[in-house]
Amino acid sequence: MCGIVGAVASRNVVSTLIEGLSRLEYRGYDSAGIAVLNSAGIERVRAVGRVANMTEKANEVSLSGRVGIGHTRWATHGGVTESNAHPHVSKGEVAVVHNGIIENHDEQRDKLKKLGYEFTSQTDTEVIAHLIHYYHTNGLNLLAATQKAVAELTGAFAISVISVKEPEHMITARLGCPLLLGLGEGENFIASDVSAVLSVTRKVIYLEDGDVADIRRDGVTIFGRDGAEVTRKIHVSDVSLASMELGPYAHFMQKEIHEQPRALTDTIEALIDNNSFSAALFGNNAGQVFDQIDSVLILAAGTSYYAALTAKYWLESIAKLPTNVEIASEYRYRESVPNPKQLIVTISQSGETLDTMEALKHAKSLGQNLTLAICNVQESAIPRASTLVFYTRAGAEIGVASTKAFTTQLVALFTLAATLAKQRGLLATAKEQEYLSALRQLGGSVQHALNLEPQIAKWAKAFANKQHALFLGRGIHYPIALEGALKLKEISYIHAEAYPAGELKHGPLALVDTEMPVVVIAPNDALLEKVKSNMQEVSARGGELFVFADADSHFAESDGVHVIRTPRHVGVLSPILHTIPVQLLAYHVALIKGTDVDKPRNLAKSVTVE
């Protein structure tokens, strides 16, 4: 959930480390630090707060070095203090940065204390620095010391290590947390995210679980889990630096909300070009895999879980396939009934979400090997572990609160439902063309929804001084109500809950009063009249309603009932369209409240710890 960057070069790497950390700020963090090797040994600068605070300190001491590591920390073990910030140093000779969690750190800490090591932090990371130092000072070079140390660690980690005894290189290792190598000319880099190295190289190698790498100016050497040297594929990243700049927008969330017409169109492009729903969109052997399945299980977390809940409606109504949806962090800790004919679908924006990755591993350990990943990041861990892959084309998403990644996931999942229906002989040609036509028009429909922003911004004023909000939806729009509530609490810190509107009278209605605004997702579908009845229940208790409807929903505004209509009803794709207003509402409420829109407190973009 934090960020790592490192460099080995023949020049001063401090500016490269700082720029890399700045590009990792979107992942969420509460402190930052860098350590370099130079003639004075290890020099380290750390600071609580933003990278800018650490940069100021580095400039004050004219920090310089040709080998260095940097880190942005999201607190797990120990509070937000400078002493808990990374890098951690052992006896002035070994420095380490670390993402992830070491589960056996208490055991290791006790052992190292008996060996004479003193601890200056509350973190699990400090045991790594001391453990590597112990082996390094007892006859092992830095590579071997790191390999031996990580073999004794339980948990998930990505680490990078430097030593004053071997000042020409660094060692890095990963298990369960993302880490990549950036290949330059006469210099090489490491990072937890490609964005950190784009300014210096586009050639990257994604390390695999169990890999340990030796990084030098003139090259990199990678060793697999068994200690033998291995070769990993070199990729050329197509992520643009421009996509990671704000441009004319005030926040990345605002930018990414407005990028959705393009992101959706790009994701749909292959479908439109082919003018059909083809199994080949999911992989060369997808047709063979799809022929074997009799049901679907979707594993996801956070916003991706709400995309999965929406997909359940599509998969069961269009493809007639029984579909279960599970929260990834819960799935592997319960006894389930494995079905080798079940398609296991994992959804992750980053492709590195640890809960989802571990859930996928668990499913495969049960003999469920028909797997599909829906992901926004090429060659990330979850797609590499899956039989089939569908890559969304949202582009880089910087804001912690997911927007365009969510709506492109919905497109991918709708495509899956239609493709499976066609594979099973359940999609008539006329219906296929109807779906394709709806997808072609989706980008324009979303742009029309974005044009509602001034009206939604006015609504936001009614929410800004509230402590609670309720979101209601029915059927396939209930997950969109859940997503709307999540967005509001994520970035405005207003407590918000969502319910199926029919459940209102079974408990939540007790909360409704003049201080509890109620947001209703009310498109013109088969459940519209039911939703209207539920709205009457709110009005009768003095509740104030904020209704997102369609142009033809025939709602009348009145005292306590506010209505914004999307310009058109888009049928089966309505959940995607109605996502846009709830995103905009959350954004504008957060603006009024003055919260940190792109980096909400306590949250991180890529969740790589349990």
XYZ file of C-alpha atoms in Angstrom:
610
model
C 0.000 0.000 0.000
C 3.068 2.164 -0.029
C 5.691 2.940 -2.640
C 9.277 1.928 -3.353
C 11.823 3.407 -5.726
C 15.549 2.774 -6.082
C 18.406 3.611 -8.442
C 21.967 2.570 -9.244
C 23.773 5.020 -11.542
C 27.000 6.898 -12.211
C 25.289 10.194 -11.336
C 23.538 11.626 -8.299
C 20.237 9.738 -8.018
C 18.551 11.873 -5.346
C 16.412 13.853 -7.813
C 15.349 10.609 -9.511
C 14.335 9.110 -6.180
C 12.353 12.211 -5.218
C 10.565 12.373 -8.564
C 9.767 8.670 -8.344
C 8.290 9.073 -4.864
C 6.265 12.059 -6.042
C 4.720 9.906 -8.761
C 3.856 7.277 -6.144
C 2.001 9.732 -3.912
C -1.344 8.673 -5.370
C -0.994 5.229 -3.780
C -1.618 6.670 -0.326
C 0.989 7.268 2.404
C 1.727 9.193 5.565
C 5.531 9.584 5.588
C 8.451 9.404 3.180
C 12.203 8.891 3.189
C 15.286 8.171 1.122
C 18.711 6.712 1.873
C 21.807 6.914 -0.324
C 25.309 5.511 -0.287
C 28.202 7.950 -0.543
C 31.632 8.562 0.968
C 30.021 9.236 4.353
C 28.350 5.816 4.349
C 24.550 5.701 4.489
C 22.874 9.081 4.587
C 19.174 9.081 5.304
C 16.406 11.691 5.261
C 12.867 11.005 6.522
C 9.801 13.109 7.237
C 6.189 12.708 8.274
C 3.658 14.017 5.773
C 4.110 14.709 2.096
C 7.123 13.976 -0.077
C 7.656 17.744 -0.218
C 8.525 17.747 3.496
C 11.213 15.128 2.950
C 12.479 16.908 -0.159
C 13.006 20.088 1.832
C 15.151 18.189 4.320
C 17.153 16.534 1.537
C 17.866 19.910 -0.042
C 18.944 21.383 3.296
C 21.718 18.772 3.681
C 22.558 18.641 -0.071
C 21.935 14.908 -0.076
C 23.878 13.103 -2.800
C 24.650 9.536 -3.793
C 24.910 7.222 -6.796
C 23.025 4.340 -5.182
C 19.840 4.963 -3.253
C 16.423 3.776 -2.171
C 13.236 5.678 -1.348
C 9.875 4.911 0.201
C 6.419 6.288 0.929
C 4.884 4.588 3.974
C 1.270 3.810 4.835
C 1.295 2.984 8.544
C 0.544 -0.563 9.642
C 2.914 -1.483 12.489
C 3.532 1.615 14.567
C 2.156 5.125 14.334
C 2.884 7.923 11.909
C 6.255 9.099 13.222
C 9.635 9.844 11.708
C 11.205 6.943 13.612
C 8.746 4.557 11.959
C 9.319 5.990 8.472
C 11.451 4.083 5.969
C 14.253 3.454 5.093
C 15.294 1.543 8.199
C 18.994 1.196 8.943
C 20.856 -1.486 10.874
C 24.012 -0.406 12.726
C 24.699 2.273 10.122
C 25.631 -0.353 7.529
C 22.468 -1.780 5.914
C 19.383 0.167 4.803
C 16.059 -1.377 3.788
C 12.749 -0.232 2.355
C 9.771 -2.565 2.507
C 6.175 -2.872 1.332
C 3.890 -5.505 2.825
C 3.594 -7.119 6.248
C 5.938 -9.546 8.005
C 3.695 -11.819 10.027
C 6.453 -13.406 12.130
C 8.128 -10.120 13.045
C 7.595 -10.612 16.796
C 9.474 -13.922 16.700
C 12.253 -12.380 14.614
C 12.431 -9.331 16.876
C 12.916 -11.501 19.966
C 15.658 -13.485 18.254
C 17.479 -10.369 17.053
C 17.305 -8.689 20.467
C 19.071 -11.709 21.932
C 21.748 -11.239 19.250
C 22.337 -7.694 20.502
C 20.263 -5.650 18.055
C 18.438 -2.575 19.327
C 15.170 -1.458 17.794
C 14.362 2.203 17.261
C 10.954 1.771 15.631
C 7.696 -0.117 16.123
C 7.704 -1.452 12.568
C 7.913 -4.995 11.283
C 10.357 -3.721 8.643
C 13.213 -3.091 11.060
C 13.594 -6.826 11.639
C 14.436 -7.209 7.941
C 17.259 -4.679 8.151
C 18.756 -6.316 11.244
C 18.331 -9.858 9.920
C 20.097 -9.048 6.655
C 22.810 -7.183 8.556
C 23.349 -10.190 10.831
C 23.944 -12.569 7.942
C 25.914 -9.963 5.999
C 28.379 -9.510 8.868
C 28.695 -13.250 9.379
C 30.293 -14.236 6.130
C 27.600 -13.770 3.468
C 27.642 -11.192 0.700
C 24.606 -8.897 0.399
C 22.859 -11.114 -2.143
C 23.237 -14.291 -0.104
C 22.387 -12.492 3.143
C 19.168 -11.189 1.600
C 18.249 -14.587 0.175
C 18.798 -16.230 3.542
C 16.882 -13.545 5.418
C 13.803 -13.552 3.186
C 13.622 -17.334 3.447
C 12.949 -16.830 7.169
C 10.197 -14.244 6.694
C 6.511 -15.112 6.752
C 4.060 -12.762 5.069
C 4.126 -10.553 2.002
C 6.900 -8.210 1.036
C 8.745 -6.231 -1.584
C 12.125 -5.035 -0.319
C 15.226 -3.278 -1.515
C 18.541 -3.319 0.361
C 21.792 -1.349 0.185
C 25.005 -1.813 2.181
C 28.078 0.314 2.864
C 30.192 -2.821 2.405
C 29.013 -3.265 -1.189
C 28.360 0.273 -2.425
C 28.097 -0.485 -6.146
C 24.744 -2.275 -6.201
C 21.465 -3.026 -4.443
C 19.502 -6.222 -3.841
C 15.740 -6.453 -4.148
C 13.200 -9.216 -3.524
C 9.447 -9.764 -3.731
C 6.810 -12.125 -2.417
C 3.158 -11.168 -2.748
C 3.780 -7.430 -3.314
C 4.503 -5.792 -6.684
C 8.042 -4.888 -7.678
C 9.643 -4.177 -11.043
C 13.041 -3.382 -12.489
C 13.577 -0.403 -14.797
C 16.348 -0.832 -17.358
C 18.348 2.205 -18.415
C 21.598 2.936 -20.250
C 24.427 2.511 -17.754
C 21.916 2.809 -14.897
C 19.079 0.690 -13.548
C 16.126 1.203 -11.256
C 13.562 -0.564 -9.094
C 10.024 0.500 -8.232
C 6.716 -0.779 -6.949
C 4.874 0.934 -9.811
C 5.930 1.756 -13.367
C 4.896 5.388 -12.880
C 7.937 5.904 -10.629
C 10.442 5.177 -13.411
C 8.707 6.514 -16.534
C 10.839 9.661 -16.552
C 14.035 7.600 -16.863
C 13.025 4.434 -18.761
C 10.139 2.577 -20.362
C 11.853 -0.812 -20.367
C 10.715 -2.801 -17.349
C 10.863 -6.325 -15.953
C 8.110 -7.463 -13.598
C 9.579 -9.662 -10.878
C 7.686 -12.816 -9.962
C 6.968 -14.198 -6.513
C 10.117 -15.494 -4.871
C 12.475 -13.546 -7.154
C 15.601 -11.885 -5.768
C 17.472 -9.473 -8.047
C 20.944 -7.943 -8.047
C 20.863 -4.441 -9.590
C 24.048 -2.828 -10.871
C 24.808 0.017 -13.261
C 25.726 -2.341 -16.078
C 22.876 -4.833 -15.703
C 20.538 -6.859 -13.533
C 20.648 -10.508 -12.519
C 17.511 -12.283 -11.298
C 17.334 -15.415 -9.177
C 14.179 -17.479 -8.789
C 12.680 -18.995 -5.682
C 15.132 -21.917 -5.831
C 18.145 -19.594 -6.019
C 18.941 -20.394 -9.652
C 19.455 -17.573 -12.153
C 16.382 -16.937 -14.300
C 15.389 -14.766 -17.265
C 12.275 -12.618 -17.110
C 10.576 -10.943 -20.062
C 11.351 -7.291 -20.806
C 8.278 -5.112 -21.408
C 8.062 -1.651 -22.943
C 5.504 0.349 -20.972
C 2.886 2.259 -22.950
C 1.824 4.385 -19.965
C 2.310 8.051 -20.843
C 3.586 10.675 -18.455
C 0.889 13.009 -19.769
C -1.769 10.649 -18.427
C -0.303 11.184 -14.966
C -0.479 14.965 -15.085
C -3.456 17.019 -13.885
C -3.719 19.258 -16.927
C -6.591 21.749 -16.531
C -8.265 19.836 -13.693
C -8.179 20.631 -9.990
C -7.887 16.983 -8.900
C -7.108 13.627 -10.453
C -10.523 12.380 -9.400
C -12.171 15.163 -11.363
C -9.946 14.436 -14.358
C -10.667 10.721 -14.217
C -14.421 11.228 -13.914
C -14.285 13.318 -17.086
C -12.036 10.806 -18.872
C -14.742 8.141 -18.711
C -16.222 8.655 -22.193
C -12.792 8.000 -23.701
C -11.913 5.176 -21.294
C -15.182 3.388 -22.020
C -14.843 3.877 -25.763
C -11.278 2.550 -25.705
C -12.352 -0.506 -23.706
C -15.224 -1.163 -26.115
C -13.061 -0.594 -29.216
C -12.152 -4.243 -29.841
C -15.823 -5.226 -29.647
C -16.901 -2.559 -32.079
C -14.112 -3.336 -34.525
C -15.095 -6.997 -34.479
C -18.843 -6.181 -34.481
C -19.505 -9.208 -32.291
C -19.046 -10.687 -28.862
C -16.185 -13.112 -29.408
C -14.633 -15.450 -26.859
C -11.252 -14.536 -28.358
C -11.516 -11.170 -26.578
C -10.662 -13.037 -23.375
C -7.765 -15.140 -24.702
C -6.857 -17.543 -27.466
C -8.348 -20.575 -25.722
C -11.274 -18.772 -24.101
C -13.824 -20.618 -26.206
C -12.586 -23.956 -24.904
C -12.623 -22.700 -21.326
C -16.118 -21.234 -21.645
C -17.434 -24.524 -23.035
C -16.465 -26.249 -19.785
C -18.145 -23.965 -17.263
C -21.492 -24.407 -15.532
C -21.367 -21.410 -13.150
C -19.367 -18.321 -12.221
C -17.668 -17.185 -9.004
C -16.417 -13.597 -8.869
C -13.783 -12.576 -6.311
C -13.114 -8.902 -5.687
C -12.615 -6.181 -3.071
C -13.798 -2.627 -2.535
C -15.240 -0.889 -5.586
C -14.443 -3.927 -7.736
C -16.761 -5.945 -5.485
C -19.633 -3.648 -6.411
C -18.809 -4.157 -10.090
C -19.016 -7.891 -9.407
C -22.436 -7.529 -7.739
C -23.690 -5.707 -10.827
C -22.282 -8.436 -13.055
C -24.251 -11.094 -11.181
C -27.474 -9.605 -12.577
C -26.099 -9.602 -16.138
C -24.606 -13.095 -15.979
C -27.746 -14.673 -14.624
C -30.256 -12.764 -16.773
C -28.323 -12.768 -20.063
C -26.096 -15.876 -19.900
C -28.340 -17.878 -17.525
C -25.301 -18.922 -15.486
C -25.563 -19.259 -11.680
C -23.228 -16.618 -10.283
C -21.831 -16.083 -6.809
C -19.896 -13.027 -5.682
C -17.491 -13.137 -2.734
C -15.410 -10.549 -0.936
C -11.881 -11.724 -1.643
C -10.599 -11.223 1.903
C -13.355 -13.479 3.273
C -13.429 -16.231 0.659
C -10.215 -18.034 1.497
C -10.906 -18.113 5.227
C -14.040 -20.201 5.050
C -14.817 -23.713 3.910
C -16.389 -23.562 0.468
C -17.569 -26.254 -1.921
C -15.161 -26.275 -4.882
C -16.520 -26.802 -8.379
C -13.915 -27.488 -11.082
C -16.450 -26.404 -13.728
C -16.896 -22.966 -12.204
C -15.308 -19.957 -13.909
C -13.318 -18.022 -11.316
C -13.327 -14.316 -12.206
C -11.055 -11.916 -10.333
C -11.396 -8.145 -10.670
C -8.633 -5.710 -9.722
C -7.719 -2.279 -11.054
C -4.025 -2.707 -10.213
C -3.776 -6.462 -10.689
C -1.828 -6.540 -7.423
C -4.610 -6.403 -4.802
C -3.290 -8.871 -2.249
C -6.650 -10.088 -0.930
C -7.811 -10.853 -4.458
C -4.525 -12.482 -5.431
C -4.614 -14.753 -2.391
C -8.266 -15.623 -3.061
C -7.297 -16.647 -6.599
C -4.485 -18.823 -5.270
C -6.908 -20.442 -2.838
C -9.431 -21.203 -5.570
C -6.716 -22.807 -7.690
C -5.513 -24.859 -4.720
C -9.032 -26.308 -4.563
C -8.763 -27.464 -8.177
C -10.653 -24.546 -9.691
C -8.380 -23.772 -12.614
C -10.781 -22.103 -15.062
C -9.733 -18.541 -14.258
C -10.292 -15.110 -15.783
C -8.761 -11.799 -14.648
C -10.311 -8.424 -15.392
C -7.618 -5.839 -14.840
C -6.426 -2.380 -15.860
C -2.658 -2.958 -15.624
C -0.814 -5.022 -18.197
C 1.311 -7.913 -16.961
C 0.422 -7.429 -13.305
C 0.360 -10.363 -10.907
C -3.298 -11.427 -11.080
C -3.452 -11.596 -14.903
C -0.177 -13.542 -14.943
C -1.709 -16.099 -12.574
C -4.914 -16.456 -14.616
C -5.788 -18.593 -17.632
C -7.718 -15.822 -19.367
C -7.443 -12.023 -19.218
C -9.549 -9.059 -20.248
C -7.668 -5.774 -19.942
C -9.749 -2.663 -19.447
C -8.381 0.454 -21.065
C -9.021 3.021 -18.393
C -5.460 4.314 -18.525
C -3.561 5.361 -15.425
C -5.903 6.018 -12.501
C -4.233 8.203 -9.895
C -7.040 9.197 -7.536
C -7.478 6.768 -4.654
C -11.259 6.662 -5.163
C -11.798 4.555 -8.275
C -13.945 6.087 -11.021
C -13.046 5.223 -14.603
C -11.595 1.862 -13.536
C -15.002 0.954 -12.089
C -17.046 1.857 -15.154
C -14.631 0.098 -17.515
C -14.851 -2.977 -15.276
C -18.604 -2.861 -15.741
C -18.162 -2.786 -19.519
C -15.803 -5.766 -19.316
C -18.283 -7.713 -17.174
C -21.209 -6.914 -19.458
C -19.076 -8.094 -22.376
C -18.388 -11.319 -20.494
C -22.108 -11.893 -19.884
C -22.994 -11.300 -23.529
C -20.095 -13.445 -24.762
C -21.038 -16.365 -22.512
C -24.661 -16.053 -23.630
C -23.562 -16.231 -27.246
C -21.268 -19.184 -26.504
C -24.224 -20.996 -24.933
C -26.547 -20.263 -27.864
C -28.659 -17.832 -25.858
C -27.905 -14.588 -27.703
C -29.902 -14.036 -30.858
C -28.253 -12.033 -33.622
C -30.744 -9.184 -33.254
C -30.117 -8.959 -29.495
C -26.339 -9.044 -30.048
C -26.589 -6.088 -32.415
C -28.826 -4.274 -29.948
C -26.190 -4.687 -27.229
C -23.405 -3.582 -29.558
C -25.390 -0.516 -30.565
C -25.903 0.376 -26.889
C -22.175 0.048 -26.267
C -21.384 2.270 -29.261
C -23.581 5.001 -27.822
C -22.335 4.618 -24.246
C -19.510 7.155 -24.479
C -21.903 9.848 -25.709
C -24.468 8.979 -23.051
C -21.828 9.281 -20.324
C -20.784 12.663 -21.699
C -24.399 13.819 -21.410
C -24.409 12.631 -17.802
C -21.228 14.597 -17.139
C -23.013 17.692 -18.385
C -25.242 17.443 -15.303
C -22.302 18.490 -13.109
C -23.497 22.059 -12.389
C -26.845 20.745 -11.089
C -25.152 18.088 -8.982
C -22.714 20.667 -7.571
C -25.719 22.626 -6.257
C -27.041 19.495 -4.551
C -23.690 18.999 -2.849
C -24.324 22.053 -0.664
C -27.174 20.196 1.030
C -24.842 17.325 2.006
C -21.753 19.184 3.168
C -22.976 19.858 6.719
C -24.593 16.445 7.214
C -23.117 13.590 9.217
C -24.964 10.746 7.506
C -26.574 9.871 4.178
C -28.616 6.984 2.847
C -28.477 5.599 -0.716
C -31.259 3.472 -2.183
C -31.517 1.389 -5.345
C -33.355 -1.676 -6.567
C -32.313 -4.634 -8.669
C -29.239 -4.075 -10.773
C -28.998 -0.485 -9.496
C -28.597 -1.498 -5.865
C -24.817 -2.052 -6.361
C -24.622 1.463 -7.818
C -26.222 2.775 -4.623
C -23.515 0.871 -2.709
C -20.842 2.471 -4.883
C -22.341 5.916 -4.371
C -22.292 5.488 -0.597
C -18.700 4.257 -0.709
C -17.564 7.232 -2.779
C -19.209 9.719 -0.428
C -17.633 8.267 2.698
C -14.240 7.713 1.036
C -13.580 11.301 0.090
C -15.954 13.479 2.134
C -15.844 11.426 5.372
C -19.635 11.524 5.653
C -21.009 8.256 6.967
C -23.121 6.774 4.183
C -24.926 3.475 3.808
C -26.795 1.857 0.929
C -29.784 -0.463 0.967
C -32.053 -2.151 -1.525
C -34.990 0.245 -1.466
C -37.394 -2.561 -0.566
C -35.457 -3.122 2.665
C -36.114 0.407 3.863
C -39.083 -0.602 5.991
C -37.129 -3.476 7.562
C -34.888 -1.233 9.655
C -33.184 1.726 7.923
C -36.399 3.744 7.893
C -35.834 4.299 11.630
C -32.874 6.529 10.737
C -34.741 8.792 8.337
C -35.281 12.362 9.508
C -34.607 15.883 8.274
C -30.867 15.450 8.893
C -30.550 12.274 6.789
C -30.490 13.041 3.041
C -31.628 10.071 0.963
C -30.185 9.521 -2.520
C -32.268 7.340 -4.828
C -31.137 5.667 -8.049
C -34.414 5.564 -9.987
C -34.104 4.762 -13.713
C -37.156 3.992 -15.788
C -37.058 0.217 -15.489
C -39.387 -2.557 -14.344
C -38.902 -1.627 -10.678
C -39.611 2.087 -11.014
C -43.077 1.957 -9.441
C -41.690 -0.008 -6.504
C -39.004 2.632 -6.028
C -41.629 5.376 -6.059
C -43.447 3.612 -3.224
C -40.232 3.429 -1.228
C -39.706 7.151 -1.799
C -43.144 7.840 -0.348
C -42.047 6.049 2.813
C -39.151 8.506 3.128
C -41.269 11.584 2.411
C -43.853 10.534 4.987
C -41.120 10.621 7.664
C -39.863 14.076 6.715
C -36.847 12.792 4.808
C -35.316 14.843 1.997
C -34.973 12.937 -1.298
C -32.342 13.437 -3.980
C -33.396 11.385 -6.993
C -31.271 10.445 -9.999
C -33.812 9.520 -12.666
C -34.079 9.165 -16.434
C -35.576 11.689 -18.805
C -38.743 9.607 -19.094
C -39.166 8.627 -15.419
C -41.948 11.228 -14.872
C -40.938 12.350 -11.413
C -42.314 15.644 -10.191
C -40.161 17.839 -7.972
C -41.754 19.053 -4.765
C -40.783 20.202 -1.307
C -38.262 17.688 -0.056
C -37.990 15.901 -3.406
C -35.181 16.976 -5.755
C -34.794 15.340 -9.164
C -31.971 15.286 -11.692
C -32.647 13.428 -14.906
C -30.017 11.791 -17.093
C -30.721 12.745 -20.720
C -31.603 9.245 -21.896
C -32.327 5.737 -20.680
C -29.680 3.291 -21.901
C -31.464 0.078 -21.062
C -29.293 -2.802 -19.915
C -26.256 -0.497 -19.513
C -28.097 1.846 -17.142
C -25.903 0.954 -14.110
C -22.867 2.388 -15.913
C -24.638 5.638 -16.748
C -26.013 6.107 -13.233
C -22.551 5.700 -11.737
C -21.534 9.102 -13.107
C -23.914 11.239 -10.998
C -22.982 9.547 -7.713
C -19.282 10.055 -8.485
C -19.876 13.748 -9.175
C -21.951 14.151 -6.024
C -19.198 12.702 -3.839
C -16.565 14.856 -5.547
C -18.448 18.125 -5.070
C -19.374 17.383 -1.467
C -15.677 16.749 -0.759
C -14.773 20.032 -2.486
C -17.110 21.972 -0.214
C -15.816 20.191 2.891
C -12.196 20.811 1.857
C -11.018 17.220 2.260
C -8.067 15.768 0.352
C -9.969 14.469 -2.665
C -7.197 12.446 -4.293
C -5.572 11.170 -1.113
C -8.296 10.541 1.470
C -7.077 9.871 4.967
C -6.178 6.317 5.989
C -6.681 4.925 2.466
C -4.341 3.740 -0.267
C -4.700 3.175 -3.992
C -3.127 -0.243 -4.311
C -3.949 -2.431 -1.315
C -1.103 -4.920 -1.050
C -1.548 -5.920 2.592
C -4.260 -8.018 4.233
